[in-house]
mmCIF file of C-alpha atoms in Angstrom:
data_model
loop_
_atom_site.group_PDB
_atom_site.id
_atom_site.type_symbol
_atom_site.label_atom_id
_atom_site.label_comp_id
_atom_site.label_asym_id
_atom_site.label_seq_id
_atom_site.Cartn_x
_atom_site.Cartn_y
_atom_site.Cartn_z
ATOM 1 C CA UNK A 5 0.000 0.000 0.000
ATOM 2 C CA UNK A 6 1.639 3.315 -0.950
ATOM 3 C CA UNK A 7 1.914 6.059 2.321
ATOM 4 C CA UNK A 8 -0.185 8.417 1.273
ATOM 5 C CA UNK A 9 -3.117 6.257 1.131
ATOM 6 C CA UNK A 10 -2.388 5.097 5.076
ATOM 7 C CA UNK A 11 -1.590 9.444 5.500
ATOM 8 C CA UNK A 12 -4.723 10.213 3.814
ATOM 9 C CA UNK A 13 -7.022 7.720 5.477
ATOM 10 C CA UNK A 14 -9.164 9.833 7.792
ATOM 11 C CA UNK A 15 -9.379 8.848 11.509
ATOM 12 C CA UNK A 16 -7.024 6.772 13.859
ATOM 13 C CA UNK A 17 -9.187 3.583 13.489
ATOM 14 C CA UNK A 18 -8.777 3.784 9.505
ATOM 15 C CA UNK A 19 -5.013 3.784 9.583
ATOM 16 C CA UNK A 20 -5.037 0.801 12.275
ATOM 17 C CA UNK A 21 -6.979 -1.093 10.199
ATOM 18 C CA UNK A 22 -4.682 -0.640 7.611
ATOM 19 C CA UNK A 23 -1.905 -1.577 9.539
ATOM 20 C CA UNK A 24 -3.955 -4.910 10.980
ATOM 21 C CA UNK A 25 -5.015 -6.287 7.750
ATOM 22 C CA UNK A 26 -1.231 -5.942 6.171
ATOM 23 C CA UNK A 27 -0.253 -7.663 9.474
ATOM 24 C CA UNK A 28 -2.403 -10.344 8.549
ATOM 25 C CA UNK A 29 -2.547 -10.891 4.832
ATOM 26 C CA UNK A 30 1.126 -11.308 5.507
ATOM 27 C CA UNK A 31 1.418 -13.484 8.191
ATOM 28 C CA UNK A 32 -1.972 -15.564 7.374
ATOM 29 C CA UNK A 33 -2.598 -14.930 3.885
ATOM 30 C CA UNK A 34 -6.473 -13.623 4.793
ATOM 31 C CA UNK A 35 -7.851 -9.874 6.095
ATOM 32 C CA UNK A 36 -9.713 -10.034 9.503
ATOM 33 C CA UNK A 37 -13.355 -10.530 9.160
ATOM 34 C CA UNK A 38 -14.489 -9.526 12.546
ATOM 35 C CA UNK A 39 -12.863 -6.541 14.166
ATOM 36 C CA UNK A 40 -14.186 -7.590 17.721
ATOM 37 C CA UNK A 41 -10.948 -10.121 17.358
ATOM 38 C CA UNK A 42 -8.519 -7.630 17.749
ATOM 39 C CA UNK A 43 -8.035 -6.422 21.251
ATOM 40 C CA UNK A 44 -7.746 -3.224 22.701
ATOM 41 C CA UNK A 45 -3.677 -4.122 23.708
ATOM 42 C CA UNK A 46 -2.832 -5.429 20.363
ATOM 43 C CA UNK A 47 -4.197 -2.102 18.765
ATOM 44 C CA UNK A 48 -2.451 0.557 20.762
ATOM 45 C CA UNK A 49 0.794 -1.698 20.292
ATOM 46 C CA UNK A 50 0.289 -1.058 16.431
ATOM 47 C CA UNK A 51 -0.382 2.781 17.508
ATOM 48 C CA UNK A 52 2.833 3.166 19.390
ATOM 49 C CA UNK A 53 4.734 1.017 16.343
ATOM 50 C CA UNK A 54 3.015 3.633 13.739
ATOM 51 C CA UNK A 55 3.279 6.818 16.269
ATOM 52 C CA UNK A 56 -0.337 7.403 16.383
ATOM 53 C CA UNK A 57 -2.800 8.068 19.906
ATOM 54 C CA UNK A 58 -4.282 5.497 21.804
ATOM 55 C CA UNK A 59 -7.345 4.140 21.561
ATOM 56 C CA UNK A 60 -9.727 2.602 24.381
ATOM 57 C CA UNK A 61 -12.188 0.678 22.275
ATOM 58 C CA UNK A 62 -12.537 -2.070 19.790
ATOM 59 C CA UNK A 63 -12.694 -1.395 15.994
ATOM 60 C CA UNK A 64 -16.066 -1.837 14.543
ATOM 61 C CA UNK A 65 -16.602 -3.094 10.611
ATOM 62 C CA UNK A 66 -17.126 -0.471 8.160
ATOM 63 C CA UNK A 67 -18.296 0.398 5.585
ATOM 64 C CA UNK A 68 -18.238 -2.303 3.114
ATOM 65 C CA UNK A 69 -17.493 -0.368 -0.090
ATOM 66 C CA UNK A 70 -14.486 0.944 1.629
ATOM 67 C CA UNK A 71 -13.626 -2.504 3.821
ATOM 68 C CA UNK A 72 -13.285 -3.912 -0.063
ATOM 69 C CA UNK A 73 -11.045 -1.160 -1.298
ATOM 70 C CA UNK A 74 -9.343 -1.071 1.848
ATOM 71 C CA UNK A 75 -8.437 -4.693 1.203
ATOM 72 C CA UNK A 76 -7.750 -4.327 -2.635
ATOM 73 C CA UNK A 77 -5.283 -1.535 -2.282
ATOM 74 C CA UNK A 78 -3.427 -3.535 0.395
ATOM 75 C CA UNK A 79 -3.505 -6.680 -1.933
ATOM 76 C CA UNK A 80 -1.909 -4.415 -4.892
ATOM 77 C CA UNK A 81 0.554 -2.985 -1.655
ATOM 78 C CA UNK A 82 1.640 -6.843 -1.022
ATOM 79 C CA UNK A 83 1.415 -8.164 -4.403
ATOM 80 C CA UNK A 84 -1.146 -10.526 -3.637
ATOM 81 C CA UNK A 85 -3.395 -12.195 -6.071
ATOM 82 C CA UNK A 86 -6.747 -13.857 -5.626
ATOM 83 C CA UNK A 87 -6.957 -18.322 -5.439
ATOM 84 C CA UNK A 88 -7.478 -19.533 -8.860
ATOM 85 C CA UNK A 89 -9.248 -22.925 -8.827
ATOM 86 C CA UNK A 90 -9.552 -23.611 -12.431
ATOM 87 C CA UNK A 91 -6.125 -22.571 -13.309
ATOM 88 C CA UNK A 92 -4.027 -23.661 -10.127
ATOM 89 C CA UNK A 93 -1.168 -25.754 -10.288
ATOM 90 C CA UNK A 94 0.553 -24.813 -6.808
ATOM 91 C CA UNK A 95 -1.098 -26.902 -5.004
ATOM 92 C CA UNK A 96 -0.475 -29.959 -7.015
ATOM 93 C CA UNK A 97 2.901 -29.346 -7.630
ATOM 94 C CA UNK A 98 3.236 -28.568 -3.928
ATOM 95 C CA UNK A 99 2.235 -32.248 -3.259
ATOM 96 C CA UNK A 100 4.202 -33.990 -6.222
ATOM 97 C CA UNK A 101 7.464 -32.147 -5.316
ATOM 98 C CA UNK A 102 6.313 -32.759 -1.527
ATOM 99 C CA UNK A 103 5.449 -37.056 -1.394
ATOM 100 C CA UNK A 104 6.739 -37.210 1.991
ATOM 101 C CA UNK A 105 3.722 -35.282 3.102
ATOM 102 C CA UNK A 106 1.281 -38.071 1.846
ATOM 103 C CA UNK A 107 1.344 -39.443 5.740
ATOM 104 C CA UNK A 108 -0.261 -36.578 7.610
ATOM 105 C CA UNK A 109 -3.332 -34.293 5.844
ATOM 106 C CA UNK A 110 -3.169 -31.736 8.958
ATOM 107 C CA UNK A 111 0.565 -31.229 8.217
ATOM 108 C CA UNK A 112 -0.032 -30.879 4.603
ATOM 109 C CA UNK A 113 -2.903 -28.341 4.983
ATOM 110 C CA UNK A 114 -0.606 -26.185 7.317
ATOM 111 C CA UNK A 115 2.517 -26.368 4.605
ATOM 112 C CA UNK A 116 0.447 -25.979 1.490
ATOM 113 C CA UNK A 117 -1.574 -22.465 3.215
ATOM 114 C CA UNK A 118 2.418 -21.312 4.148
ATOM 115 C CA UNK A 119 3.558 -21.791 0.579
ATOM 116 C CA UNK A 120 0.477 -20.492 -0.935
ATOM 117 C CA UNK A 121 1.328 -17.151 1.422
ATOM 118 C CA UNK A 122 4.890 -17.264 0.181
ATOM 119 C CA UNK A 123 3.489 -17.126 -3.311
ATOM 120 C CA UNK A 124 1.853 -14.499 -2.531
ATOM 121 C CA UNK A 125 -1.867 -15.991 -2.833
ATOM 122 C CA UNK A 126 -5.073 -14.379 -1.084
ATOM 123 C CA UNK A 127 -6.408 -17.395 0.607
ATOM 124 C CA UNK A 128 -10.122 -18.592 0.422
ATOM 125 C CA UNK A 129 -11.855 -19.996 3.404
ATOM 126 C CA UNK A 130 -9.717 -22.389 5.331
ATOM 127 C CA UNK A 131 -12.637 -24.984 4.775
ATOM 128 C CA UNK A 132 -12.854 -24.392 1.623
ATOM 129 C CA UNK A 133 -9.406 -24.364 0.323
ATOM 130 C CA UNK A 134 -8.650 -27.703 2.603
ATOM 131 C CA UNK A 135 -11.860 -29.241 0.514
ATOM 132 C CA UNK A 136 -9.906 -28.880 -2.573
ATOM 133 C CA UNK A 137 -6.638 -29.684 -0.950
ATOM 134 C CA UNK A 138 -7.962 -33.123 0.389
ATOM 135 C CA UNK A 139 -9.334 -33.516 -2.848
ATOM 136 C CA UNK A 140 -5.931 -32.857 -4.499
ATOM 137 C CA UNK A 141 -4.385 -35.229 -1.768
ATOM 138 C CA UNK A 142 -6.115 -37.853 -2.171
ATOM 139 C CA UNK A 143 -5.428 -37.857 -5.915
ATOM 140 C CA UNK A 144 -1.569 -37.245 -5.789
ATOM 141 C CA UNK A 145 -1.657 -40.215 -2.798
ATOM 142 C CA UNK A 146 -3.618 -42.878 -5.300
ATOM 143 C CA UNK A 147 -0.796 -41.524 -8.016
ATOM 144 C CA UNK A 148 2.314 -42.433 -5.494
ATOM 145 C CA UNK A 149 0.600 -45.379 -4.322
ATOM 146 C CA UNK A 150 0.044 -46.576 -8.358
ATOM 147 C CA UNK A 151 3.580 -45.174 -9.021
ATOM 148 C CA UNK A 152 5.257 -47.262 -6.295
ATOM 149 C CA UNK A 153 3.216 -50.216 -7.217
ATOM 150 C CA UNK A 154 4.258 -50.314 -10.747
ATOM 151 C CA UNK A 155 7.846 -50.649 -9.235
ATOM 152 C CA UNK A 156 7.419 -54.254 -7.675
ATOM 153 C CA UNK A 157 9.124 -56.541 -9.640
ATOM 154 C CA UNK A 158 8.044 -60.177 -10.938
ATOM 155 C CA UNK A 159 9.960 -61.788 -7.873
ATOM 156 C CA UNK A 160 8.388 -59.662 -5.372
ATOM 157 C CA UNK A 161 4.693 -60.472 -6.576
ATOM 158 C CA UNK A 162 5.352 -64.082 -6.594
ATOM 159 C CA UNK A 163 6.020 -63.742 -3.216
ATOM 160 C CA UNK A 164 2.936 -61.527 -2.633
ATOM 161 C CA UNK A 165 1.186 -63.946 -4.782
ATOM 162 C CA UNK A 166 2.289 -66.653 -2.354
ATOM 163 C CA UNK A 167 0.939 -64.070 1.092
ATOM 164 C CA UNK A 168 -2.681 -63.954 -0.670
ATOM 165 C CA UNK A 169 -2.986 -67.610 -1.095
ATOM 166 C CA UNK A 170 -1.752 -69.418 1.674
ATOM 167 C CA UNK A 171 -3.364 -68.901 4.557
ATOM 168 C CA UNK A 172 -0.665 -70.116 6.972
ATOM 169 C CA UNK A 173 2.122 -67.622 5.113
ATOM 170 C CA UNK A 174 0.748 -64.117 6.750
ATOM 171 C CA UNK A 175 0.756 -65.078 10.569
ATOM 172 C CA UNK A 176 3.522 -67.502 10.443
ATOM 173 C CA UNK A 177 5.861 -63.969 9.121
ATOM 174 C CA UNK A 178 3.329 -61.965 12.222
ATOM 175 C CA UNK A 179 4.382 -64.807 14.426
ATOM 176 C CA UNK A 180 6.565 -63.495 17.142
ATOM 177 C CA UNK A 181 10.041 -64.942 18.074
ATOM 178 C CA UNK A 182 9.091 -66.121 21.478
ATOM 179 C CA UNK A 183 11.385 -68.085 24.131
ATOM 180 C CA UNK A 184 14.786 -67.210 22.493
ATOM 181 C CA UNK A 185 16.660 -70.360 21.867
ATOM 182 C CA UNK A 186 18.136 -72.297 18.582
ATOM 183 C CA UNK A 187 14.873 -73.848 17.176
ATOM 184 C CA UNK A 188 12.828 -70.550 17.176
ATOM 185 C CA UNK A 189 15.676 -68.139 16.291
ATOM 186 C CA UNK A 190 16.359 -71.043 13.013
ATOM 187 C CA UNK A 191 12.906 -70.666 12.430
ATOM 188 C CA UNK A 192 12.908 -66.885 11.899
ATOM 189 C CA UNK A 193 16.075 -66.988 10.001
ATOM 190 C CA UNK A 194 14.506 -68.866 7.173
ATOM 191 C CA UNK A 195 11.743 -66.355 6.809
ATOM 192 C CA UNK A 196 14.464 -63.184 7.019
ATOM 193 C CA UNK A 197 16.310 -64.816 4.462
ATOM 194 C CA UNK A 198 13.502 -65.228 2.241
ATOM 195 C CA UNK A 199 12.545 -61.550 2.529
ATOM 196 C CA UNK A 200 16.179 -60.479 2.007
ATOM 197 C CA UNK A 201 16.297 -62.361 -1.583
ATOM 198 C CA UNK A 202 13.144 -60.327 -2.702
ATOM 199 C CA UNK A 203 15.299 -56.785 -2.125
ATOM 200 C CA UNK A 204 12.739 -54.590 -1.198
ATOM 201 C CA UNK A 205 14.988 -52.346 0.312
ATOM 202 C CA UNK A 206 15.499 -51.295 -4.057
ATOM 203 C CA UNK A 207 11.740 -50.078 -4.216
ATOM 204 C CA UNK A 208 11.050 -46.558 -4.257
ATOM 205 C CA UNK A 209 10.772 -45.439 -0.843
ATOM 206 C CA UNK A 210 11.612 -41.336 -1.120
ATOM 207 C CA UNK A 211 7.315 -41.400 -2.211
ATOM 208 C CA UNK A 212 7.131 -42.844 0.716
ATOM 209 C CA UNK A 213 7.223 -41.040 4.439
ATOM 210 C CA UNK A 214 8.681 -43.538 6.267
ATOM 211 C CA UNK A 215 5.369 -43.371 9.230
ATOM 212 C CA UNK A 216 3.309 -43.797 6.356
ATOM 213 C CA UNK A 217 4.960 -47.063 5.361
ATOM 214 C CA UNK A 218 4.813 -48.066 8.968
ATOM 215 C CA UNK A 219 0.584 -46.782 9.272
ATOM 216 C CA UNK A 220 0.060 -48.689 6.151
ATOM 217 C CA UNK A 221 2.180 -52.262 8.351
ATOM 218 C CA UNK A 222 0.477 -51.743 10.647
ATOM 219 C CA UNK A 223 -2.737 -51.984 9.004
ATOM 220 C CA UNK A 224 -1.901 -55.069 7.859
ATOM 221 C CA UNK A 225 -1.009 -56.196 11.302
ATOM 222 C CA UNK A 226 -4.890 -56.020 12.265
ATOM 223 C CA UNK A 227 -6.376 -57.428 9.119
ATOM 224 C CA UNK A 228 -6.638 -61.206 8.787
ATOM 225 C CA UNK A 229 -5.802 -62.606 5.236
ATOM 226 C CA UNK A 230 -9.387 -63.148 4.185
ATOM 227 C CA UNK A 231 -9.722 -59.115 4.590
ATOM 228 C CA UNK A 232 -6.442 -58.161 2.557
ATOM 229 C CA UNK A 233 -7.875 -60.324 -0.501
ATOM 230 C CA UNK A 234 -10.951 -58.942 -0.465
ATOM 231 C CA UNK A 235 -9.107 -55.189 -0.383
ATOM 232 C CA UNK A 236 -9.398 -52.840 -3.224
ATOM 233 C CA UNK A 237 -7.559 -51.252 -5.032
ATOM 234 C CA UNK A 238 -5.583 -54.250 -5.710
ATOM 235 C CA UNK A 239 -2.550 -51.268 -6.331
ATOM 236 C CA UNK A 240 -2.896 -49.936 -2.766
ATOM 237 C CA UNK A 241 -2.991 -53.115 -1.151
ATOM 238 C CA UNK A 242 -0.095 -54.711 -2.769
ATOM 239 C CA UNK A 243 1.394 -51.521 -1.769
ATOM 240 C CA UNK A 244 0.211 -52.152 2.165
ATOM 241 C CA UNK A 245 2.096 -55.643 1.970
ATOM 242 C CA UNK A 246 5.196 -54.651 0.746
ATOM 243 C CA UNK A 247 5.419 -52.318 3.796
ATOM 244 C CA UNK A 248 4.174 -54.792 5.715
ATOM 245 C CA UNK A 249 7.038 -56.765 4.785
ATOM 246 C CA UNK A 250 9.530 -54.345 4.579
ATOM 247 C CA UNK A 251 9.149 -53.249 7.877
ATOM 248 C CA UNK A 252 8.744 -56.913 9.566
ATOM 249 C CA UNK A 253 11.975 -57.404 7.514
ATOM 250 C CA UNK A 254 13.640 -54.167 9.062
ATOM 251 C CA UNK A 255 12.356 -55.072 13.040
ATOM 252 C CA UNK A 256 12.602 -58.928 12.689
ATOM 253 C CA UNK A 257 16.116 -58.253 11.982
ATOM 254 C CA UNK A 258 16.535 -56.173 14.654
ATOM 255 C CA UNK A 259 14.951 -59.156 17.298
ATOM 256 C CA UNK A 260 16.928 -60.986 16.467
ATOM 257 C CA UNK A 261 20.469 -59.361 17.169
ATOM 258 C CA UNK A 262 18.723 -58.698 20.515
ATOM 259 C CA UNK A 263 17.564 -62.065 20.846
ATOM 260 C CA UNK A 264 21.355 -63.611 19.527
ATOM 261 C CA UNK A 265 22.617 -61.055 22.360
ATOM 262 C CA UNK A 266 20.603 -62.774 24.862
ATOM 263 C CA UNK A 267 21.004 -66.387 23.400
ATOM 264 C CA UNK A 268 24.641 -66.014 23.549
ATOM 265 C CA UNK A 269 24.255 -64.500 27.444
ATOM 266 C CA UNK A 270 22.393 -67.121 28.424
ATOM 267 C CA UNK A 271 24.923 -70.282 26.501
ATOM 268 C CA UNK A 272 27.625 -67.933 28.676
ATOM 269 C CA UNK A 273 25.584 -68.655 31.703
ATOM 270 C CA UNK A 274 25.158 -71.360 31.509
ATOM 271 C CA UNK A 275 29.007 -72.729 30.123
ATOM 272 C CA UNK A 276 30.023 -70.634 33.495
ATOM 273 C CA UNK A 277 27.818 -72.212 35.075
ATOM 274 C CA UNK A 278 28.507 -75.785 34.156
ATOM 275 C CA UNK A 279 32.477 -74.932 34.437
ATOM 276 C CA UNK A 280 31.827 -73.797 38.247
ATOM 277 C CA UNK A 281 30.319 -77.340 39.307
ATOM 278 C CA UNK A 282 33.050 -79.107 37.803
ATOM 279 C CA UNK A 283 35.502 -76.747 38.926
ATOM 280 C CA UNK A 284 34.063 -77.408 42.466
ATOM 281 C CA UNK A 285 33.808 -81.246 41.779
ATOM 282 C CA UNK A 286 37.341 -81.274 40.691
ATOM 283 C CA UNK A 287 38.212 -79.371 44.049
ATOM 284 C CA UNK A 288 36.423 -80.803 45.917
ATOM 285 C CA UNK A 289 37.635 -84.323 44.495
ATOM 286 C CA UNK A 290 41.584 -83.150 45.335
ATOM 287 C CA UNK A 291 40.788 -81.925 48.616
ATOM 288 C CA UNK A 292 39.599 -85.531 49.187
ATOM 289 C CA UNK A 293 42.927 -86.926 47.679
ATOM 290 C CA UNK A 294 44.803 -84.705 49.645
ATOM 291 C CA UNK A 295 43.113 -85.520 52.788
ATOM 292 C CA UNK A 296 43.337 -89.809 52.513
ATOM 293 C CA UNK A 297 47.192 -88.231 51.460
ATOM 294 C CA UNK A 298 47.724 -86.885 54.748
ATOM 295 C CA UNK A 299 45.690 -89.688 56.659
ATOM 296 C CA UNK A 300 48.496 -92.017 55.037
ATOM 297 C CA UNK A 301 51.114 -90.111 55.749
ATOM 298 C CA UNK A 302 50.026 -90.043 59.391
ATOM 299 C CA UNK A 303 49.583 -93.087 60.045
ATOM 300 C CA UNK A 304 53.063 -94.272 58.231
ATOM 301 C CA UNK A 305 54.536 -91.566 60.326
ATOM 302 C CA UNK A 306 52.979 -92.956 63.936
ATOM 303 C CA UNK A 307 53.569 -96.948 62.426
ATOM 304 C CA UNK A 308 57.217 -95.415 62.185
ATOM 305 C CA UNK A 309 57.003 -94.489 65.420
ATOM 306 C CA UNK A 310 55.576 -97.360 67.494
ATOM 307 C CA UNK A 311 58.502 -99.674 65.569
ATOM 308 C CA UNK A 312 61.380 -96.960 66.839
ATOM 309 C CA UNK A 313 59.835 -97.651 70.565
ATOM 310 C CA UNK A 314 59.190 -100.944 70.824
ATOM 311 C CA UNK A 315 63.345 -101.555 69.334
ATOM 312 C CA UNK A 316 63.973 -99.253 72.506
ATOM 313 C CA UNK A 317 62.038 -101.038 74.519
ATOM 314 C CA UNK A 318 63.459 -105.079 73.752
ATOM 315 C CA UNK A 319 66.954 -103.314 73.809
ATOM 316 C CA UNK A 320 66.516 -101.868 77.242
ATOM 317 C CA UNK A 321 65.274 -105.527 78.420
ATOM 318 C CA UNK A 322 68.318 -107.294 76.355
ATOM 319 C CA UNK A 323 70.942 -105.044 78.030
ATOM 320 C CA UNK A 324 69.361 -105.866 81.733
#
């Protein structure tokens, strides 16, 4: 807006709401609808900012041929121009060049109003621009979804192929490791390995957030088989697997370098264990061979004896 229209606006509360509705189209990309919002504090703190008087009362709507130029001359001011529905493109090249968004739609309808501001758009209605933002969303997500989908190679759906029809597959790969020894560690190997040889880890993940990929596991944690066949699109839910599986692949792994940890603490255990009995059996046994030692020694040492005094003895009674 140039200066003289804010200098040539008449009255105190003209000027401030000049300076409020900059303040906002700025910071929220929309004017201020109802005056009452403003408080008395916030006003005089603009006053003192634009060395004007105070005021001791709220601002009160105008008229609205002026409230519209008002607004229009601050929009030409800022550079603003009005939301284009039929002809916009920023907001779905906002979600294409943004995928990692696909896992939240609050967090995407907070960063698609901040760039729209940065490109110096006028906003509509918050519920009305998030209608067309969903709307948007949910198109760009069924795109990524179809996108990563046509990624999965002929080895991969074999395997997902091989999920889908037998029954026993699904929850013996949801099946946890429980009591950590040999047999059920074994048993979990042979299902890692198989997931390592389908190399998921080559898909396209950067369209995927990684907490979407984990929502979308953990969806597939709830549902039985029965349910995932029955799923539609077929695109989405192959998708859904794969995450499934990548994920399982990613924390399986990680079980079970805690649960070698602990199989290898407890082996220690017991080896320690087992070497301290027959430590103590072997001492125990040489204190016993030491002791009947001793006992023979003793009584060698006192037969020694009683010969050496009975010779003195029959001596004594020779010499008499």
């Amino acid at each position: 807006m140039r200066q003289h229209n804010l200098r040539r606006s008449r009255g105190i509360e003209n000027r401030l709401k000049y300076g409020v509705q900059i303040c906002c189209l700025r910071r929220t990309g929309r004017f201020i609808e109802e005056w009452s919002e403003i408080s008395v504090i916030v006003l005089n703190h603009l006053s003192k900012q634009l060395c004007m008087e105070l005021i001791h009362h709220l601002l009160i709507r105008g008229n609205k041929n002026s409230e519209s130029k008002m607004k229009q001359d601050i929009k030409e001011f800022l550079g603003f121009r009005e939301f284009d529905y039929e002809k916009d493109t920023l907001v779905s090249d906002f979600l294409e060049r943004n995928p990692l968004l696909i896992s939240n739609k609050s967090e995407i309808a907070e960063e698609v109003e901040n760039y729209l501001i940065k490109a110096k758009v006028h906003l509509p209605s918050k519920s009305r621009l998030m209608r067309y933002v969903y709307s948007q969303y949910s198109k760009t997500q069924i795109e990524i979804l179809e996108t990563f989908a046509e990624s999965i190679n002929d080895v991969q759906f074999r395997y997902l192929n091989r999920v889908y029809a037998d029954n026993a597959f699904l929850p013996e790969i949801k099946k946890p490791i429980g009591e950590v020894n040999i047999k059920n560690i074994s048993e979990k190997l042979e299902i890692i390995e198989g997931l390592l040889e389908l190399k998921l880890e080559d898909l396209p993940w950067e369209l995927i957030h990684p907490s979407y990929s984990e929502k979308l596991s953990q969806l597939v944690n709830k549902y039985d088989i029965s349910s995932l066949r029955r799923m539609k699109p077929t695109a989405k839910r192959d998708v859904m697997v794969v995450c499934y599986l990548y994920e399982s692949t990613k924390n399986t792994m990680d079980l079970m370098v805690n649960s070698y940890d602990k199989l290898m603490s407890e082996i220690e255990r017991r080896v320690n264990r087992d070497y301290e009995i027959e430590l103590k059996r072997l001492r125990n046994k040489a204190r016993e061979s030491s002791r009947r030692a001793l006992v023979s020694l003793k009584m060698l040492r006192d037969h020694e004896r009683r010969g050496y005094y009975t010779r003195r003895v029959l001596q004594r009674v020779n010499s008499e």
